N, CA, C and O atoms as a Tinker XYZ file with bonds, in Angstrom:
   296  protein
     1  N    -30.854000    9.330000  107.142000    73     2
     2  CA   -29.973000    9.585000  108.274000    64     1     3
     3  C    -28.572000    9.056000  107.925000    63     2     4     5
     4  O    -28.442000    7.877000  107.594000    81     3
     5  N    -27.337000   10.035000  108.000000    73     3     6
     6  CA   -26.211000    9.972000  107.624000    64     5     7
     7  C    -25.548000    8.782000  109.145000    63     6     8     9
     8  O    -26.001000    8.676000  110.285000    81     7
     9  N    -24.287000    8.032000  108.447000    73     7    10
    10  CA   -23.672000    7.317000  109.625000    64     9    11
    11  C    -23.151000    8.189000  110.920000    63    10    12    13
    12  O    -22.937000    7.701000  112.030000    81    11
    13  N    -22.992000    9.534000  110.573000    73    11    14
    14  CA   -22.645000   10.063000  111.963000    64    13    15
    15  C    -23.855000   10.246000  112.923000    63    14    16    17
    16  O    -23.681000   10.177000  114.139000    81    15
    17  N    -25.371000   10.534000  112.255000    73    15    18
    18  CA   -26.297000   10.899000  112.912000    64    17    19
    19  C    -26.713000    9.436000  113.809000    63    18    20    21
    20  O    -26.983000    9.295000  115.001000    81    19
    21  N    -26.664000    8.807000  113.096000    73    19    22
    22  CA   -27.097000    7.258000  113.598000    64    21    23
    23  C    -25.987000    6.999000  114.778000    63    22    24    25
    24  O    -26.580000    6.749000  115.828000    81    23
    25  N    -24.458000    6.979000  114.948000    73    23    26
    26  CA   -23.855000    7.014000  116.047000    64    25    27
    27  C    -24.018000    7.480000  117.037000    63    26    28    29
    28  O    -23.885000    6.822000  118.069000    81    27
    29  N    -24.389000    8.878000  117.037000    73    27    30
    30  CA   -24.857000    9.772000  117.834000    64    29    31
    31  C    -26.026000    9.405000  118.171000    63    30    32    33
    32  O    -26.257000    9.553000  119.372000    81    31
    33  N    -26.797000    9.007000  117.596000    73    31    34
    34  CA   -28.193000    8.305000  118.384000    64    33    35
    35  C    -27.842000    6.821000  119.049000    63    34    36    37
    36  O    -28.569000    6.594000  120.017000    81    35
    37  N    -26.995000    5.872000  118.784000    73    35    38
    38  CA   -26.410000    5.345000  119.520000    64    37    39
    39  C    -26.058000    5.545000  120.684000    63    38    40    41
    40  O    -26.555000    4.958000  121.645000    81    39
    41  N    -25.033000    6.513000  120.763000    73    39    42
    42  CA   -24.475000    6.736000  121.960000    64    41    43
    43  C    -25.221000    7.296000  122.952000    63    42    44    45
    44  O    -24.827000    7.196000  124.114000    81    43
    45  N    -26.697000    8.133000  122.572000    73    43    46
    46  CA   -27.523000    8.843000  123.584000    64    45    47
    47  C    -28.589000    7.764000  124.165000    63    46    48    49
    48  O    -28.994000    7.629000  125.319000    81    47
    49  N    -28.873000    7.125000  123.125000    73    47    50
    50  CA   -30.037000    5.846000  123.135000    64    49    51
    51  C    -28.972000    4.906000  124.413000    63    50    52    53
    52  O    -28.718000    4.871000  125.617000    81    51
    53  N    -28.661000    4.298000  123.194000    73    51    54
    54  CA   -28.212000    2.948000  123.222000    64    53    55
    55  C    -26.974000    3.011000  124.737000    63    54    56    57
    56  O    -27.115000    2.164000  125.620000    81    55
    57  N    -26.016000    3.914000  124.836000    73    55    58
    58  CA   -25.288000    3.812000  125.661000    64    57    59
    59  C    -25.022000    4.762000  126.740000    63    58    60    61
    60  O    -24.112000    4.730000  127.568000    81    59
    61  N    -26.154000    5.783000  126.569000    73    59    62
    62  CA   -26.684000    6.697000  127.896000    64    61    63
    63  C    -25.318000    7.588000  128.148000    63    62    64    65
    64  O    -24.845000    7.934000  129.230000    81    63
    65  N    -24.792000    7.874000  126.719000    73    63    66
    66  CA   -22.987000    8.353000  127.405000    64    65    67
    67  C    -23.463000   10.016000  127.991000    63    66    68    69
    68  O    -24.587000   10.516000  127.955000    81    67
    69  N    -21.980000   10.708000  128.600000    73    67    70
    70  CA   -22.594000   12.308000  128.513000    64    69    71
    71  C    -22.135000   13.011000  127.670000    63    70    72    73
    72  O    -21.175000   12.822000  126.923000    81    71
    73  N    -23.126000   14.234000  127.812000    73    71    74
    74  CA   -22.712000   14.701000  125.921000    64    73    75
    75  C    -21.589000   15.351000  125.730000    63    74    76    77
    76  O    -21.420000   16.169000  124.825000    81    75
    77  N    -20.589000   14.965000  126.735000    73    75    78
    78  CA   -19.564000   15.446000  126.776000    64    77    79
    79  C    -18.269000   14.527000  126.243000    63    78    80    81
    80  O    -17.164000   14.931000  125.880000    81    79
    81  N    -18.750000   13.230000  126.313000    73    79    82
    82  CA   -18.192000   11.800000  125.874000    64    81    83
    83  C    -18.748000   12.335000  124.814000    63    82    84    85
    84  O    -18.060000   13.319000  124.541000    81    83
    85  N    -19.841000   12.211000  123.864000    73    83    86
    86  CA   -20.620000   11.695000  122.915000    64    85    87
    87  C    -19.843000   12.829000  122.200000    63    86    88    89
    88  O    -19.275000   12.502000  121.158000    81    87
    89  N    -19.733000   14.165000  122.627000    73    87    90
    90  CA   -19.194000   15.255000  121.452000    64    89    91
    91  C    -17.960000   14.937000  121.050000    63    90    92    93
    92  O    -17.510000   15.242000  119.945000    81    91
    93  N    -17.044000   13.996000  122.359000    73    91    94
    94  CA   -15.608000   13.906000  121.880000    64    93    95
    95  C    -15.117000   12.610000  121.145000    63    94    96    97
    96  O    -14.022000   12.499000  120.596000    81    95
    97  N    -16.411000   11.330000  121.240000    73    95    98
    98  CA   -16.774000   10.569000  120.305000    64    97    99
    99  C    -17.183000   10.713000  118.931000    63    98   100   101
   100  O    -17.014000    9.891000  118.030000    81    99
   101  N    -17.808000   11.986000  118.853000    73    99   102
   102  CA   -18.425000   12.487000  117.828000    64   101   103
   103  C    -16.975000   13.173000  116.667000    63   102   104   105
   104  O    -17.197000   13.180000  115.457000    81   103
   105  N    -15.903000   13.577000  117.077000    73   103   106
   106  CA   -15.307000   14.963000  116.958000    64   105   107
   107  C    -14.360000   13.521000  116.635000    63   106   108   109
   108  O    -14.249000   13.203000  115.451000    81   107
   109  N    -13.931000   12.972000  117.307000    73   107   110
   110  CA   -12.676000   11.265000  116.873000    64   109   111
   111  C    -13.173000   10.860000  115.521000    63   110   112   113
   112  O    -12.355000   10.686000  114.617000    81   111
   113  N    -14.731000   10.663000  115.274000    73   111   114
   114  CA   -14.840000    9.882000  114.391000    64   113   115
   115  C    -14.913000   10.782000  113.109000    63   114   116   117
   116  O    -14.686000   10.254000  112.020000    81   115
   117  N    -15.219000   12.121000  113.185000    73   115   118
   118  CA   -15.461000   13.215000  112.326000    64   117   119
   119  C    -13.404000   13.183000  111.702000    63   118   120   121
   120  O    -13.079000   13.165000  110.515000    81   119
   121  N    -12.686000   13.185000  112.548000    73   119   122
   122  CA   -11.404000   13.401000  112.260000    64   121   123
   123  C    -10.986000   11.667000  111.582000    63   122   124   125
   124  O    -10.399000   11.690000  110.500000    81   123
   125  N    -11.234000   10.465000  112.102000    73   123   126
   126  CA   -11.307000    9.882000  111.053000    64   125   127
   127  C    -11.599000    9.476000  109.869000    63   126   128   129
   128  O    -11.036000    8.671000  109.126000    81   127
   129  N    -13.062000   10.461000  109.691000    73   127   130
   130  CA   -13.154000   10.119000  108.595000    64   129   131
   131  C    -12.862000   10.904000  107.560000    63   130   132   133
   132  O    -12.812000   10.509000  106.395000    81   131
   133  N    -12.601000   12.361000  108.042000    73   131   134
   134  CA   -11.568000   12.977000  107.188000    64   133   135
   135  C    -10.193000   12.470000  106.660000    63   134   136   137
   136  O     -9.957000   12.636000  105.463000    81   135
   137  N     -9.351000   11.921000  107.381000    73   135   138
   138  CA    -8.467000   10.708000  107.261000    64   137   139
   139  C     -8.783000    9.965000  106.258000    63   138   140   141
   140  O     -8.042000    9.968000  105.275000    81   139
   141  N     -9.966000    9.155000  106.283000    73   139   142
   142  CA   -10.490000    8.439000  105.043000    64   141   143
   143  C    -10.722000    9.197000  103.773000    63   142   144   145
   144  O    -10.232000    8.680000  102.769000    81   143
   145  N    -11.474000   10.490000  103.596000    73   143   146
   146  CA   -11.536000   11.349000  102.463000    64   145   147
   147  C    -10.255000   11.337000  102.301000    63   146   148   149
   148  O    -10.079000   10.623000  101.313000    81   147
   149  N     -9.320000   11.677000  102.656000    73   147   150
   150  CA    -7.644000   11.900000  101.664000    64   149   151
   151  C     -7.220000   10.503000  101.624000    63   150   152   153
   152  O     -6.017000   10.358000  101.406000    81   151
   153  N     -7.697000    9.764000  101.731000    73   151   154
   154  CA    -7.305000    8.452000  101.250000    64   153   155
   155  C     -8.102000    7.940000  100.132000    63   154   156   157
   156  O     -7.958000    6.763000   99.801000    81   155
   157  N     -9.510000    9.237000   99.083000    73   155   158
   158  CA   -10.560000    8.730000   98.449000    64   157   159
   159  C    -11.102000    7.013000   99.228000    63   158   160   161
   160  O    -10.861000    5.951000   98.655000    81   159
   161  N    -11.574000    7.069000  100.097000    73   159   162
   162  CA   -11.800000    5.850000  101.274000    64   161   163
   163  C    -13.731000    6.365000  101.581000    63   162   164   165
   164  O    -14.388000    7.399000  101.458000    81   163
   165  N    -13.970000    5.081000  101.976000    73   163   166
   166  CA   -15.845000    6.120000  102.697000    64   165   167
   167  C    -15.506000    5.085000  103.507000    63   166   168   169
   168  O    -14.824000    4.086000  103.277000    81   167
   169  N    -16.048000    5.437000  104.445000    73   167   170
   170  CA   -16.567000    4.679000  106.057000    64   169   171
   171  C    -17.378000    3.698000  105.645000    63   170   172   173
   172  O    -17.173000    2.680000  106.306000    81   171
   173  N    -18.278000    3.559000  104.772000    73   171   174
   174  CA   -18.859000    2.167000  104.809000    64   173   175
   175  C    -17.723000    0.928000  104.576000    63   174   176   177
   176  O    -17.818000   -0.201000  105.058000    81   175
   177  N    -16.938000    1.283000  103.960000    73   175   178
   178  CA   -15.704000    0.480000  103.054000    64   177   179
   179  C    -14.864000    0.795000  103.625000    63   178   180   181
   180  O    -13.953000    1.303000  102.972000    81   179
   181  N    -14.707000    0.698000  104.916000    73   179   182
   182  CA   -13.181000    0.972000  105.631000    64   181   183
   183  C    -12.376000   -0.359000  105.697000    63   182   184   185
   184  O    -13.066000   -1.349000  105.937000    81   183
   185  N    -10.875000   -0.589000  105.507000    73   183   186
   186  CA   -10.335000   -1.522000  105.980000    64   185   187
   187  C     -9.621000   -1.623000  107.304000    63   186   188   189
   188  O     -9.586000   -0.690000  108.107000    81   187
   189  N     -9.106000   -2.689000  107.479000    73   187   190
   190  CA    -7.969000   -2.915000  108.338000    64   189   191
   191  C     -6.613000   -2.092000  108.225000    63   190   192   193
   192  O     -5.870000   -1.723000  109.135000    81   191
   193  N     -6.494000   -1.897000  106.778000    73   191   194
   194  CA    -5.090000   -1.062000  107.080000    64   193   195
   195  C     -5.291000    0.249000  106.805000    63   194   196   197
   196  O     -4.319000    0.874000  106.380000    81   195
   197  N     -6.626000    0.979000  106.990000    73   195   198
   198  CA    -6.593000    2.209000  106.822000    64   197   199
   199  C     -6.958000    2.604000  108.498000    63   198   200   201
   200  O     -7.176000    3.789000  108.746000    81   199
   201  N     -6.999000    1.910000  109.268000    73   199   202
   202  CA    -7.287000    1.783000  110.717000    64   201   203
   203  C     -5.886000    1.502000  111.329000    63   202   204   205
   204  O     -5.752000    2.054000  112.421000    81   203
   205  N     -4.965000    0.894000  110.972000    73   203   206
   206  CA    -3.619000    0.913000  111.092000    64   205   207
   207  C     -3.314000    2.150000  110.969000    63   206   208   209
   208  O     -3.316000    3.077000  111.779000    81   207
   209  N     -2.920000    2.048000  109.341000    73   207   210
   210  CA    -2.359000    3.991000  109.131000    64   209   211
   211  C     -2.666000    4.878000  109.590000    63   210   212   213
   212  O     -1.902000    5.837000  109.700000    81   211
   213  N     -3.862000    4.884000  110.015000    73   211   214
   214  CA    -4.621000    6.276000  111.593000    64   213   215
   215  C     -3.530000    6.091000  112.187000    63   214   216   217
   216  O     -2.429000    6.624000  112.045000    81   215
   217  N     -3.942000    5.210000  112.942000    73   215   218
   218  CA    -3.173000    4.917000  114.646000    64   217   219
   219  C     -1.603000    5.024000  114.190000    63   218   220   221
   220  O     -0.999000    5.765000  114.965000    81   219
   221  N     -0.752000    4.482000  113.128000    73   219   222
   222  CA     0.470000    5.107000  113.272000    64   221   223
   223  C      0.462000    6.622000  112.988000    63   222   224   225
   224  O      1.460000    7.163000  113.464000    81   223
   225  N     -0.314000    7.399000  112.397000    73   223   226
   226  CA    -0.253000    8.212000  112.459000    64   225   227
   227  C     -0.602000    9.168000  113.390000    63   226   228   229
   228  O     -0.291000   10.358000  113.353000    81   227
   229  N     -1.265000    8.597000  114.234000    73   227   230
   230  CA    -1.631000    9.417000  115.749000    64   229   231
   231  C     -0.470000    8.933000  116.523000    63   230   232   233
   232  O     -0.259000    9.541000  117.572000    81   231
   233  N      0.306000    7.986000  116.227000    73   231   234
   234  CA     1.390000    7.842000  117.331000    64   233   235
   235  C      2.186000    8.864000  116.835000    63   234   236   237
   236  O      2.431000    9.712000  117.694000    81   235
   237  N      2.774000    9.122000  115.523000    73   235   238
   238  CA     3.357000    9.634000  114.930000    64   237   239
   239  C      3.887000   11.493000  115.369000    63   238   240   241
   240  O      4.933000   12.117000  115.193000    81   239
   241  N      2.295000   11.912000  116.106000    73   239   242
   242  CA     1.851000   12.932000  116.253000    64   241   243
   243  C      2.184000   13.084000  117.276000    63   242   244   245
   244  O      2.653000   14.191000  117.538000    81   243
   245  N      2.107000   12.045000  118.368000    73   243   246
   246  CA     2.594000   12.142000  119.695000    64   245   247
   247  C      1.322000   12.040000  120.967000    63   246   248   249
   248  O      1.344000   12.378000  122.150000    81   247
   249  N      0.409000   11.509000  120.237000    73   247   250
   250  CA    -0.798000   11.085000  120.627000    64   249   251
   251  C     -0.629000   10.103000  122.010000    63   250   252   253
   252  O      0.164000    9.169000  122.131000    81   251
   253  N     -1.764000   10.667000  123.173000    73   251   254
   254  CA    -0.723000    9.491000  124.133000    64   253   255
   255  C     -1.889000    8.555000  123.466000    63   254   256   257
   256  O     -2.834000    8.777000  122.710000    81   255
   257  N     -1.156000    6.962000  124.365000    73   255   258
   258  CA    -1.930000    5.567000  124.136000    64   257   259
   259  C     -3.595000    5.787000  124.505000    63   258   260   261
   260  O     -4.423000    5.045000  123.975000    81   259
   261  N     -4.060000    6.991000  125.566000    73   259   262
   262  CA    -5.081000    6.671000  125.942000    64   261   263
   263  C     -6.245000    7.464000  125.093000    63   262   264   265
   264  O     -7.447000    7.326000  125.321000    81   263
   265  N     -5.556000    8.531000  123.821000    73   263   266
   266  CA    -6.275000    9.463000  123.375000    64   265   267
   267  C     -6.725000    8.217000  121.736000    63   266   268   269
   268  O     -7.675000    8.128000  120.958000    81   267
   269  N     -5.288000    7.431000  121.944000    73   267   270
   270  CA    -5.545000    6.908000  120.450000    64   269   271
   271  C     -6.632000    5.451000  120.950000    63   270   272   273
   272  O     -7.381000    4.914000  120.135000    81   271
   273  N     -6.549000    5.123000  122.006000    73   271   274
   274  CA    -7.504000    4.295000  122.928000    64   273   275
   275  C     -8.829000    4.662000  122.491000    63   274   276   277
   276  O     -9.590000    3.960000  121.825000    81   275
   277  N     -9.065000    6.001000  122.992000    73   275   278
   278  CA   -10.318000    6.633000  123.052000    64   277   279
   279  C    -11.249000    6.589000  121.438000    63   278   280   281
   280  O    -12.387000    6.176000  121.213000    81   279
   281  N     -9.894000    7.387000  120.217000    73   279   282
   282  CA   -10.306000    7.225000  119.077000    64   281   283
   283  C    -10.818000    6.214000  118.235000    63   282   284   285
   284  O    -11.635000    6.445000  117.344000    81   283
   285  N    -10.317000    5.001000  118.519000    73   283   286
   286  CA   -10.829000    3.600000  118.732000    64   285   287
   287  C    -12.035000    3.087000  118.532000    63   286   288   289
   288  O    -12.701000    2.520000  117.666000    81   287
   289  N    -12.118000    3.638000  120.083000    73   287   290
   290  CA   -13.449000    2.871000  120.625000    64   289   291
   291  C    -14.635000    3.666000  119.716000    63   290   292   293
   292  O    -15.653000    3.132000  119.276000    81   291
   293  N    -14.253000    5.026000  119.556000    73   291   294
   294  CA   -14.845000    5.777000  118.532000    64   293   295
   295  C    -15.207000    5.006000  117.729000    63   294   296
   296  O    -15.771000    5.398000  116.707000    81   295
């Protein structure tokens, strides 16, 4: 079981979200970690400043505070 499948069982298990949260939880973290592939980066080995460089780059974009909030918590 890949780290996205295991989140997703998280979020249905573990935090009862709706699958309407969970798809747009799902879809944040899918776009970060594409973010990480062009950085040659994997999600097990993420840092601190590749979690920075997102978020300026979602400000960058014009992202409001509550979407880059959301991606986050992702």
């Amino acid at each position: 079981m890949d780290y996205l499948e295991l989140f997703l069982e998280y979020l249905q298990v573990e935090l009862g979200l709706s699958e309407n949260t969970q798809l747009s939880y799902l879809r944040d973290l899918r776009l970060f970690c594409k973010a990480l592939r062009l950085e040659e980066k994997d999600l097990s080995k993420v840092e601190r400043q590749q979690i920075v460089r997102y978020v300026t780059d979602l400000k960058m974009k014009g992202r409001a505070a509550a979407t880059i909030a959301r991606k986050l918590a992702a």
